[in-house]
Coordinates of C-alpha atoms and ligand atoms in Angstrom, one line a residue:
X12 CA 39.2 49.8 -9.0
X13 CA 38.2 47.8 -6.0
X14 CA 38.7 48.9 -2.4
X15 CA 41.2 46.1 -2.0
X16 CA 43.3 47.5 -4.9
X17 CA 43.1 51.0 -3.5
X18 CA 44.2 49.7 -0.1
X19 CA 47.2 48.1 -1.7
X20 CA 48.1 51.2 -3.6
X21 CA 47.9 53.3 -0.4
X22 CA 50.0 50.8 1.4
X23 CA 52.6 50.8 -1.3
X24 CA 52.8 54.6 -1.2
X25 CA 53.2 54.5 2.5
X26 CA 56.0 51.9 2.3
X27 CA 57.8 53.9 -0.3
X28 CA 57.8 57.0 1.8
X29 CA 59.0 55.1 4.9
X30 CA 61.8 53.5 2.8
X31 CA 62.9 56.9 1.6
X32 CA 64.5 57.5 5.0
X33 CA 66.5 54.3 4.8
X34 CA 69.9 55.9 4.1
X35 CA 69.7 58.5 7.0
X36 CA 72.3 58.3 9.7
X37 CA 70.1 60.0 12.2
X38 CA 68.1 57.1 13.6
X39 CA 66.0 59.0 16.1
X40 CA 65.0 61.6 13.5
X41 CA 64.0 58.8 11.2
X42 CA 62.0 57.0 14.0
X43 CA 60.1 60.2 14.6
X44 CA 59.5 61.0 11.0
X45 CA 58.3 57.5 10.1
X46 CA 55.9 57.5 13.0
X47 CA 54.5 60.9 12.0
X48 CA 54.2 59.8 8.3
X49 CA 52.3 56.6 9.4
X50 CA 49.9 58.5 11.5
X51 CA 49.3 61.2 8.9
X52 CA 48.6 58.7 6.2
X53 CA 46.2 56.8 8.5
X54 CA 44.5 60.1 9.3
X55 CA 43.9 60.9 5.6
X56 CA 42.6 57.4 5.0
X57 CA 40.4 57.3 8.1
X58 CA 38.7 60.6 7.4
X59 CA 38.6 60.3 3.6
X60 CA 40.1 63.7 3.6
X61 CA 39.1 65.9 0.5
X62 CA 41.5 68.1 -1.3
X63 CA 39.7 71.2 -0.1
X64 CA 39.8 70.0 3.5
X65 CA 43.6 69.3 3.3
X66 CA 44.1 72.8 1.8
X67 CA 42.0 74.3 4.7
X68 CA 44.3 72.5 7.1
X69 CA 47.4 73.8 5.3
X70 CA 46.0 77.4 5.3
X71 CA 45.2 77.0 9.0
X72 CA 48.8 76.0 9.8
X73 CA 50.1 78.8 7.5
X74 CA 48.0 81.3 9.5
X75 CA 49.3 79.8 12.7
X76 CA 52.9 80.5 11.6
X77 CA 52.0 84.0 10.5
X78 CA 50.4 84.8 13.8
X79 CA 53.6 83.7 15.7
X80 CA 56.1 86.2 16.8
X81 CA 58.5 86.2 19.8
X82 CA 55.9 87.3 22.3
X83 CA 53.0 85.3 20.7
X84 CA 53.6 81.7 19.9
X85 CA 50.5 80.4 18.2
X86 CA 52.0 76.9 17.5
X87 CA 52.5 76.4 21.3
X88 CA 48.9 77.5 21.8
X89 CA 47.8 75.0 19.1
X90 CA 49.8 72.2 20.8
X91 CA 48.3 73.2 24.2
X92 CA 44.7 73.3 23.0
X93 CA 45.0 69.9 21.4
X94 CA 46.4 68.4 24.6
X95 CA 49.7 67.6 22.9
X96 CA 51.8 69.8 25.2
X97 CA 50.2 68.1 28.3
X98 CA 50.8 64.6 26.8
X99 CA 54.5 65.5 26.2
X100 CA 54.7 66.4 29.9
X101 CA 53.0 63.2 30.9
X102 CA 55.1 60.8 28.8
X103 CA 58.2 62.6 30.2
X104 CA 56.6 62.3 33.7
X105 CA 58.7 62.3 36.8
X106 CA 60.3 59.0 37.5
X107 CA 60.0 59.2 41.3
X108 CA 56.7 58.9 42.9
X109 CA 56.9 61.8 45.3
X110 CA 58.3 64.4 42.8
X111 CA 56.0 67.3 42.0
X112 CA 53.7 66.8 39.0
X113 CA 54.5 68.9 35.9
X114 CA 52.1 70.7 33.6
X115 CA 52.3 72.8 30.5
X116 CA 54.9 75.6 30.0
X117 CA 52.4 77.7 28.0
X118 CA 53.4 80.4 25.5
X119 CA 54.2 83.2 28.0
X120 CA 57.4 81.9 29.6
X121 CA 60.4 84.2 29.1
X122 CA 63.9 83.1 30.2
X123 CA 66.0 85.5 32.3
X124 CA 63.3 87.3 34.2
X125 CA 64.4 89.8 36.9
X126 CA 66.2 88.3 39.9
X127 CA 64.4 89.5 43.1
X128 CA 65.2 89.4 46.8
X129 CA 63.3 86.8 48.8
X130 CA 59.8 88.0 49.8
X131 CA 59.7 90.7 47.1
X132 CA 56.4 91.6 45.4
X133 CA 56.5 90.5 41.8
X134 CA 54.0 93.0 40.3
X135 CA 54.5 96.7 39.7
X136 CA 50.9 97.5 40.6
X137 CA 48.3 95.4 42.5
X138 CA 45.3 97.4 41.0
X139 CA 43.3 96.6 44.2
X140 CA 43.7 92.8 43.8
X141 CA 43.9 90.6 46.9
X142 CA 47.4 90.0 48.1
X143 CA 48.8 86.5 48.3
X144 CA 52.1 85.3 49.7
X145 CA 53.3 81.9 48.5
X146 CA 55.8 80.2 50.8
X147 CA 57.3 76.7 50.7
X148 CA 60.4 74.6 50.4
X149 CA 62.3 73.2 47.4
X150 CA 63.6 69.8 48.1
X151 CA 65.0 66.8 46.3
X152 CA 63.1 63.4 46.1
X153 CA 65.9 62.1 48.4
X154 CA 64.8 64.7 51.1
X155 CA 67.7 67.1 50.7
X156 CA 66.7 70.8 51.1
X157 CA 67.8 72.7 48.0
X158 CA 69.4 76.0 48.9
X159 CA 70.7 76.7 45.4
X160 CA 67.4 76.3 43.4
X161 CA 66.2 79.0 41.1
X162 CA 62.4 79.6 41.1
X163 CA 61.0 81.4 38.1
X164 CA 57.5 82.6 38.6
X165 CA 55.0 84.2 36.2
X166 CA 51.2 84.8 36.1
X167 CA 48.6 87.2 34.7
X168 CA 48.3 90.6 36.2
X169 CA 45.0 91.5 37.9
X170 CA 43.7 92.8 34.5
X171 CA 43.9 89.2 33.2
X172 CA 46.8 89.9 30.9
X173 CA 50.4 88.6 30.9
X174 CA 52.9 91.5 30.7
X175 CA 53.9 90.5 27.2
X176 CA 50.2 90.7 26.1
X177 CA 49.6 94.1 27.5
X178 CA 50.5 97.0 25.1
X179 CA 50.6 99.4 28.1
X180 CA 53.4 97.4 29.8
X181 CA 56.9 97.4 28.5
X182 CA 58.8 95.8 31.4
X183 CA 58.5 92.5 33.2
X184 CA 55.5 92.5 35.4
X185 CA 54.2 89.6 37.6
X186 CA 57.3 87.7 36.4
X187 CA 60.5 87.2 38.5
X188 CA 63.2 84.8 39.6
X189 CA 64.2 83.9 43.1
X190 CA 67.0 81.8 44.6
X191 CA 65.9 79.7 47.5
X192 CA 67.4 80.4 51.0
X193 CA 70.1 78.0 52.3
X194 CA 67.4 75.8 54.0
X195 CA 65.5 75.5 50.7
X196 CA 62.8 77.9 51.8
X197 CA 61.1 80.6 49.6
X198 CA 58.5 83.3 50.0
X199 CA 57.0 85.2 47.1
X200 CA 54.6 88.1 47.3
X201 CA 52.1 88.5 44.5
X202 CA 48.4 89.1 43.8
X203 CA 45.8 86.3 43.8
X204 CA 45.7 84.9 40.3
X205 CA 42.5 85.1 38.4
X206 CA 40.8 82.9 35.7
X207 CA 41.6 84.2 32.3
X208 CA 41.0 83.4 28.6
X209 CA 43.8 82.2 26.3
X210 CA 44.3 84.5 23.3
X211 CA 41.4 84.0 20.8
X212 CA 42.3 86.5 18.1
X213 CA 44.3 84.0 16.0
X214 CA 43.6 80.7 14.2
X215 CA 43.5 78.8 17.4
X216 CA 40.7 81.1 18.7
X217 CA 38.8 80.4 15.4
X218 CA 39.2 76.6 16.0
X219 CA 37.8 77.0 19.6
X220 CA 34.8 79.1 18.4
X221 CA 34.0 76.8 15.4
X222 CA 34.0 73.8 17.8
X223 CA 32.1 75.5 20.6
X224 CA 35.0 75.1 23.0
X225 CA 35.9 77.2 26.0
X226 CA 38.9 79.5 26.0
X227 CA 39.1 79.8 29.8
X228 CA 42.0 78.7 32.0
X229 CA 41.5 78.2 35.8
X230 CA 43.5 80.7 37.9
X231 CA 47.1 79.6 38.4
X232 CA 50.6 80.7 39.0
X233 CA 53.4 79.3 36.8
X234 CA 56.6 78.0 38.2
X235 CA 59.8 76.7 36.7
X236 CA 62.1 75.3 39.3
X237 CA 65.7 74.3 38.5
X238 CA 68.7 73.2 40.6
X239 CA 72.0 71.6 39.7
X240 CA 71.8 67.8 39.7
X241 CA 68.1 67.8 39.3
X242 CA 65.5 67.7 36.6
X243 CA 64.0 71.1 35.9
X244 CA 60.3 71.2 36.9
X245 CA 57.8 73.1 34.9
X246 CA 54.4 73.4 36.6
X247 CA 51.6 75.6 38.0
X248 CA 49.7 75.8 41.2
X249 CA 46.0 76.2 40.6
X250 CA 43.5 78.1 42.7
X251 CA 41.5 75.2 44.2
X252 CA 38.3 77.2 44.1
X253 CA 38.3 78.1 40.4
X254 CA 35.2 77.2 38.5
X255 CA 37.3 76.2 35.4
X256 CA 39.3 73.4 37.0
X257 CA 37.2 70.8 35.1
X258 CA 37.3 72.6 31.8
X259 CA 40.8 74.0 31.3
X260 CA 41.2 75.0 27.7
X261 CA 44.7 73.4 27.6
X262 CA 44.0 70.3 29.8
X263 CA 46.7 71.2 32.3
X264 CA 45.1 70.5 35.7
X265 CA 46.4 67.8 38.0
X266 CA 44.8 67.1 41.4
X267 CA 48.1 67.4 43.2
X268 CA 48.6 71.0 41.9
X269 CA 45.4 72.5 43.4
X270 CA 46.0 74.9 46.3
X271 CA 43.7 76.6 48.6
X272 CA 44.3 80.4 48.0
X273 CA 41.3 81.9 49.9
X274 CA 43.6 83.4 52.7
X275 CA 46.4 85.8 52.0
X276 CA 49.0 83.1 52.5
X277 CA 49.4 79.7 50.8
X278 CA 52.1 77.1 51.1
X279 CA 53.3 74.7 48.4
X280 CA 56.5 72.6 48.4
X281 CA 58.4 71.7 45.2
X282 CA 60.0 68.3 45.0
X283 CA 62.6 67.8 42.2
X284 CA 63.7 64.5 40.7
X285 CA 67.4 63.8 40.8
X286 CA 69.0 63.8 37.4
Ligands
BEZ4 C1 49.3 79.9 30.2 O1 48.9 79.3 31.2 O2 49.9 80.9 30.3 C2 48.8 79.3 28.9 C3 49.0 78.0 28.7 C4 48.6 77.5 27.5 C5 48.0 78.3 26.5 C6 47.8 79.6 26.8 C7 48.3 80.2 28.0
FE5 FE1 49.0 81.0 32.5

């Protein structure tokens, strides 16, 4: 069989799969599935994928599913380490030029974290870490100060673990929610974040090791800022002095999100797009 014939057979197969969605009434779902099928077929052809290699891929995805529980989402980690999570943020990028840049949510976000009074300390123990107070304003791209914004904040504890990763911690730690003051201001007391490694004890860790990749993330604090009438912002602020800013394991660093944290106070304003 010539290559040309093979090509025709492959193309006929692809077209048959694409046409199999013709009767669906969900046009957006069909658009997404057809695109995924096209790219998957092209990937198999481009790499001349062997049966064993495809089975290895299926086993890898199966292990990724088995490793996932509520507090450990290995699929998000996979999406993050392949740059897909960041790309989803970028293609959904803010529409207004002065809105705060977004970055990845990561696997350690938990909704409904404890509501705290302004200027509360968000950890239960500082373990001798350097204190840091983050202050700022939440405002709209039109300049309005947003007094009814909710700021959700989470970060690793000084031991390099998120509360949900730490078997010795069974309550929210370094994780809280605040409502901005009527003038849009906020003040949050925490410990200086540190560089840490993403979880490497699952299939994603194996992928990183097999390919000689780093598992480090530059020190950062996560924020999710929401306010009626505005698009919810998911972002981090990064310690501008981290040595891992250029080699983030999940490709999440943006220049506009770097913040000098060498003192015990740092200021960062959040600007939300109108809905
Ligand atoms: C995080 O920053 O919490 C995170 C993001 C992506 C993968 C792992 C952790
Ligand atoms: Fe993080």
